[in-house]
Coordinates of C-alpha atoms in Angstrom, one line a residue:
Chain S
D243 CA 11.5 -0.1 11.3
I244 CA 9.2 -3.8 11.3
V245 CA 10.9 -5.4 8.6
M246 CA 8.5 -7.5 6.4
T247 CA 10.1 -10.9 4.4
Q248 CA 7.5 -13.1 2.3
S249 CA 8.3 -16.5 0.7
P250 CA 8.3 -17.7 -1.4
L251 CA 9.1 -14.7 -4.0
S252 CA 7.7 -16.8 -6.9
L253 CA 4.8 -19.1 -7.0
P254 CA 3.9 -20.9 -10.3
V255 CA 0.2 -22.4 -9.2
T256 CA -2.2 -24.3 -11.3
P257 CA -5.7 -23.2 -12.0
G258 CA -8.0 -25.3 -9.6
E259 CA -4.9 -26.2 -7.3
P260 CA -4.5 -24.2 -3.7
A261 CA -2.0 -21.7 -2.8
S262 CA -0.1 -20.2 0.5
I263 CA 2.3 -17.3 0.9
S264 CA 3.7 -17.0 4.2
C265 CA 4.5 -13.5 5.9
R266 CA 6.9 -12.9 8.5
S267 CA 7.6 -9.8 10.5
S268 CA 10.3 -8.8 12.8
Q269 CA 8.1 -7.9 15.6
S270 CA 4.7 -8.8 16.9
L271 CA 2.1 -7.4 15.1
L272 CA -0.6 -8.5 17.8
H273 CA -2.3 -4.9 19.1
S274 CA -3.3 -4.7 22.6
T275 CA -6.8 -5.3 21.4
G276 CA -6.5 -8.8 20.4
Y277 CA -5.9 -7.8 16.6
N278 CA -3.1 -8.2 14.2
Y279 CA -2.2 -5.0 12.0
L280 CA -1.2 -7.5 9.1
D281 CA -3.2 -6.7 5.7
W282 CA -2.9 -8.4 2.2
Y283 CA -2.4 -6.9 -0.9
L284 CA -2.4 -8.1 -4.5
Q285 CA -1.0 -5.9 -7.4
K286 CA -2.8 -7.3 -10.5
P287 CA -0.4 -6.6 -13.7
G288 CA -0.5 -3.0 -14.9
Q289 CA -3.1 -2.0 -11.6
S290 CA -3.0 -0.1 -8.5
P291 CA -3.0 -2.4 -5.1
Q292 CA -5.9 -3.6 -4.0
L293 CA -6.8 -5.0 -0.5
L294 CA -7.4 -8.2 0.4
I295 CA -7.1 -9.3 3.7
Y296 CA -7.1 -6.8 6.9
F297 CA -6.1 -7.7 10.6
G298 CA -4.8 -10.7 9.6
S299 CA -7.9 -12.7 8.5
Y300 CA -10.9 -10.7 8.0
R301 CA -11.6 -10.4 4.3
A302 CA -12.0 -7.1 2.6
S303 CA -15.5 -5.8 1.2
G304 CA -15.8 -8.1 -2.4
V305 CA -13.4 -10.6 -1.9
P306 CA -14.1 -13.6 -2.9
D307 CA -14.1 -16.2 -0.3
R308 CA -11.0 -18.6 -1.8
F309 CA -8.8 -16.0 -0.1
S310 CA -8.2 -16.7 3.8
G311 CA -5.9 -15.3 5.8
G312 CA -4.2 -16.5 9.1
G313 CA -1.7 -16.3 11.5
S314 CA -1.1 -14.2 14.9
G315 CA 1.8 -12.3 15.8
T316 CA 4.8 -12.6 13.4
D317 CA 3.8 -15.6 11.1
F318 CA 0.9 -15.2 9.0
T319 CA -0.3 -17.2 5.7
L320 CA -2.5 -15.9 2.9
K321 CA -4.4 -19.2 1.4
I322 CA -6.5 -19.4 -1.8
S323 CA -8.2 -22.3 -1.5
R324 CA -8.8 -22.8 -5.2
V325 CA -6.4 -20.6 -7.9
E326 CA -8.3 -18.9 -10.9
P327 CA -6.4 -17.1 -13.4
E328 CA -8.2 -13.6 -12.4
D329 CA -5.4 -14.2 -9.5
V330 CA -2.3 -13.9 -10.9
G331 CA -0.1 -11.1 -9.7
V332 CA 2.2 -9.7 -6.5
Y333 CA 0.8 -10.2 -3.5
Y334 CA 2.0 -8.3 -0.7
C335 CA 1.8 -8.2 3.3
M336 CA 2.0 -4.8 4.8
Q337 CA 2.2 -4.0 8.7
T338 CA 0.3 -0.9 10.2
L339 CA 0.9 -1.3 13.7
Q340 CA 3.7 0.8 13.9
S341 CA 5.2 4.3 11.6
P342 CA 6.1 3.6 9.2
V343 CA 4.3 1.2 7.3
T344 CA 6.3 -1.1 5.7
F345 CA 5.5 -3.6 3.0
G346 CA 7.2 -7.5 2.3
P347 CA 9.0 -7.7 -1.0
G348 CA 5.8 -9.3 -2.5
T349 CA 5.2 -12.6 -3.8
K350 CA 4.8 -13.1 -7.8
V351 CA 2.1 -15.6 -8.2
D352 CA 1.4 -16.5 -12.2
I353 CA -0.1 -19.7 -13.9
K354 CA 2.4 -22.9 -14.5
Chain C
E70 CA -17.5 6.5 -7.7
V71 CA -14.7 7.0 -5.6
Q72 CA -11.8 7.9 -7.3
L73 CA -7.9 9.3 -6.6
V74 CA -6.3 10.7 -9.5
E75 CA -2.4 11.7 -9.6
A76 CA -0.9 13.9 -12.0
G77 CA 2.4 16.0 -12.2
G78 CA 5.0 13.3 -12.8
G79 CA 7.6 13.1 -15.2
L80 CA 10.9 13.5 -16.5
V81 CA 13.3 15.8 -14.4
Q82 CA 17.0 15.9 -14.3
P83 CA 18.9 14.9 -11.0
G84 CA 19.1 17.9 -8.4
G85 CA 15.8 19.1 -9.7
S86 CA 12.2 19.4 -8.1
L87 CA 8.4 18.1 -9.2
R88 CA 5.5 18.7 -7.5
L89 CA 2.5 15.8 -7.6
S90 CA -0.9 16.4 -7.1
C91 CA -4.0 14.1 -6.7
A92 CA -7.4 14.9 -6.7
A93 CA -10.1 13.0 -5.0
S94 CA -13.6 12.7 -5.7
G95 CA -16.4 10.5 -4.7
F96 CA -16.1 10.8 -1.2
T97 CA -15.4 13.2 2.0
F98 CA -11.6 14.0 1.2
S99 CA -11.0 15.8 4.9
S100 CA -12.3 12.8 6.6
Y101 CA -9.6 10.4 5.3
E102 CA -5.9 10.2 6.5
M103 CA -3.5 10.2 3.4
N104 CA -0.4 8.7 2.1
W105 CA 2.3 8.7 -1.3
V106 CA 3.7 5.4 -1.5
R107 CA 6.3 4.6 -4.3
Q108 CA 7.0 1.4 -6.8
P109 CA 10.4 1.6 -8.3
P110 CA 10.3 0.2 -12.3
G111 CA 10.0 -4.0 -11.4
K112 CA 10.1 -3.4 -8.0
G113 CA 8.0 -3.8 -4.7
L114 CA 6.2 -1.0 -2.6
E115 CA 7.6 1.7 -1.0
W116 CA 5.1 4.1 1.8
V117 CA 6.9 7.2 1.3
S118 CA 4.9 9.8 3.5
Y119 CA 1.8 10.4 5.5
I120 CA -0.2 13.7 6.5
S121 CA -3.3 13.1 8.9
R122 CA -7.0 14.6 8.1
S123 CA -6.2 18.0 9.1
G124 CA -2.5 18.1 8.0
T125 CA -1.1 18.6 11.7
T126 CA 0.4 15.1 11.8
I127 CA 3.3 14.6 8.8
Y128 CA 5.5 11.7 8.7
Y129 CA 8.4 10.7 6.0
A130 CA 10.7 7.5 5.3
D131 CA 13.8 8.0 6.0
S132 CA 14.5 7.7 2.2
V133 CA 12.7 11.0 1.5
K134 CA 12.9 13.1 5.2
G135 CA 14.0 17.0 4.6
R136 CA 14.0 16.5 0.4
F137 CA 9.7 15.7 -0.1
T138 CA 7.1 17.4 1.5
I139 CA 3.7 16.8 1.7
S140 CA 0.2 18.4 1.8
R141 CA -3.1 18.8 1.5
D142 CA -6.0 21.3 0.5
N143 CA -8.9 20.2 1.7
A144 CA -11.2 23.2 0.1
K145 CA -10.0 22.0 -2.9
N146 CA -9.9 17.9 -2.6
S147 CA -6.4 17.8 -3.0
L148 CA -2.8 16.2 -1.9
Y149 CA 0.5 17.2 -3.2
L150 CA 4.0 16.0 -2.9
Q151 CA 6.7 18.3 -3.3
M152 CA 10.0 16.4 -4.4
N153 CA 13.1 18.5 -3.9
S154 CA 16.8 17.4 -4.8
L155 CA 15.6 14.8 -7.2
R156 CA 17.6 11.8 -7.1
A157 CA 17.8 8.5 -9.7
E158 CA 16.4 6.2 -7.0
D159 CA 13.2 8.4 -6.5
T160 CA 12.5 7.4 -9.9
A161 CA 9.3 5.3 -9.2
I162 CA 5.4 5.3 -10.0
Y163 CA 3.8 7.3 -7.3
Y164 CA 0.4 6.5 -6.0
C165 CA -1.5 8.5 -3.4
A166 CA -3.7 6.1 -1.4
S167 CA -5.7 5.9 2.0
W168 CA -6.4 3.1 4.2
D169 CA -7.5 1.9 7.2
D170 CA -8.0 -0.8 9.3
V171 CA -11.2 0.4 11.6
L172 CA -11.9 -1.6 15.2
T173 CA -15.3 -0.2 15.4
G174 CA -18.1 -2.3 12.9
L175 CA -14.5 -4.2 12.2
Y176 CA -14.4 -2.7 8.7
A177 CA -11.6 -1.7 6.4
Y178 CA -11.1 0.4 3.0
D179 CA -8.1 1.2 0.9
I180 CA -8.7 3.9 -2.1
W181 CA -5.7 3.9 -4.5
G182 CA -4.9 5.9 -7.5
Q183 CA -3.4 5.0 -10.8
G184 CA 0.0 6.6 -10.1
T185 CA 1.9 8.8 -11.9
R186 CA 5.2 7.6 -13.4
V187 CA 8.7 9.9 -11.9
T188 CA 11.5 9.5 -14.1
V189 CA 15.1 11.2 -12.4
S190 CA 17.8 10.8 -15.3
S191 CA 20.1 12.8 -17.2

């Protein structure tokens, strides 16, 4: 199985400031099509997960442009250009290249 | 409105059984691959099982293989998870969900239910 790791696991942030989360996979997630099979999800408190980024760098419908995804192969980053109070929650990376789908452990983002 | 609604969770003793259901509405259920994902209390997400649109292809996590059975009834727009030989470590919120990253047209979607809580305890 592909193992996903994230850092940091906890990230206190100041509203208006940038934030960055790293995700690494034990195997390359770069498909022969040239796309990385890496998604980012946000699970807000008390809610189900919601898709933010797909194919490593494409924003899902309705996701604010302060969120951006980057990286390729085994190293990926989710960036928030200016954190808003509604961005608090747990962020997960997830690989869909191979079955079983696997998630990172999650990064808890909260306000300082 | 696109919606998935889980039901069937509850308290069960170790070794017992539960059957979860997930009712879909607002979209053509038979056209979507479906999954069960669980989240133990205070912990992260764990994929549990997958079923193809027709139900002919099924996958399980090693942790539930041989104990859980996924199925679907496209005529009833419903997804199921039969859980047998339950253990304390199966305690979690169980979500039904569908997602896909689509190359043609370059888009993605995700649909999640609100989850149903399963507690395995004596």
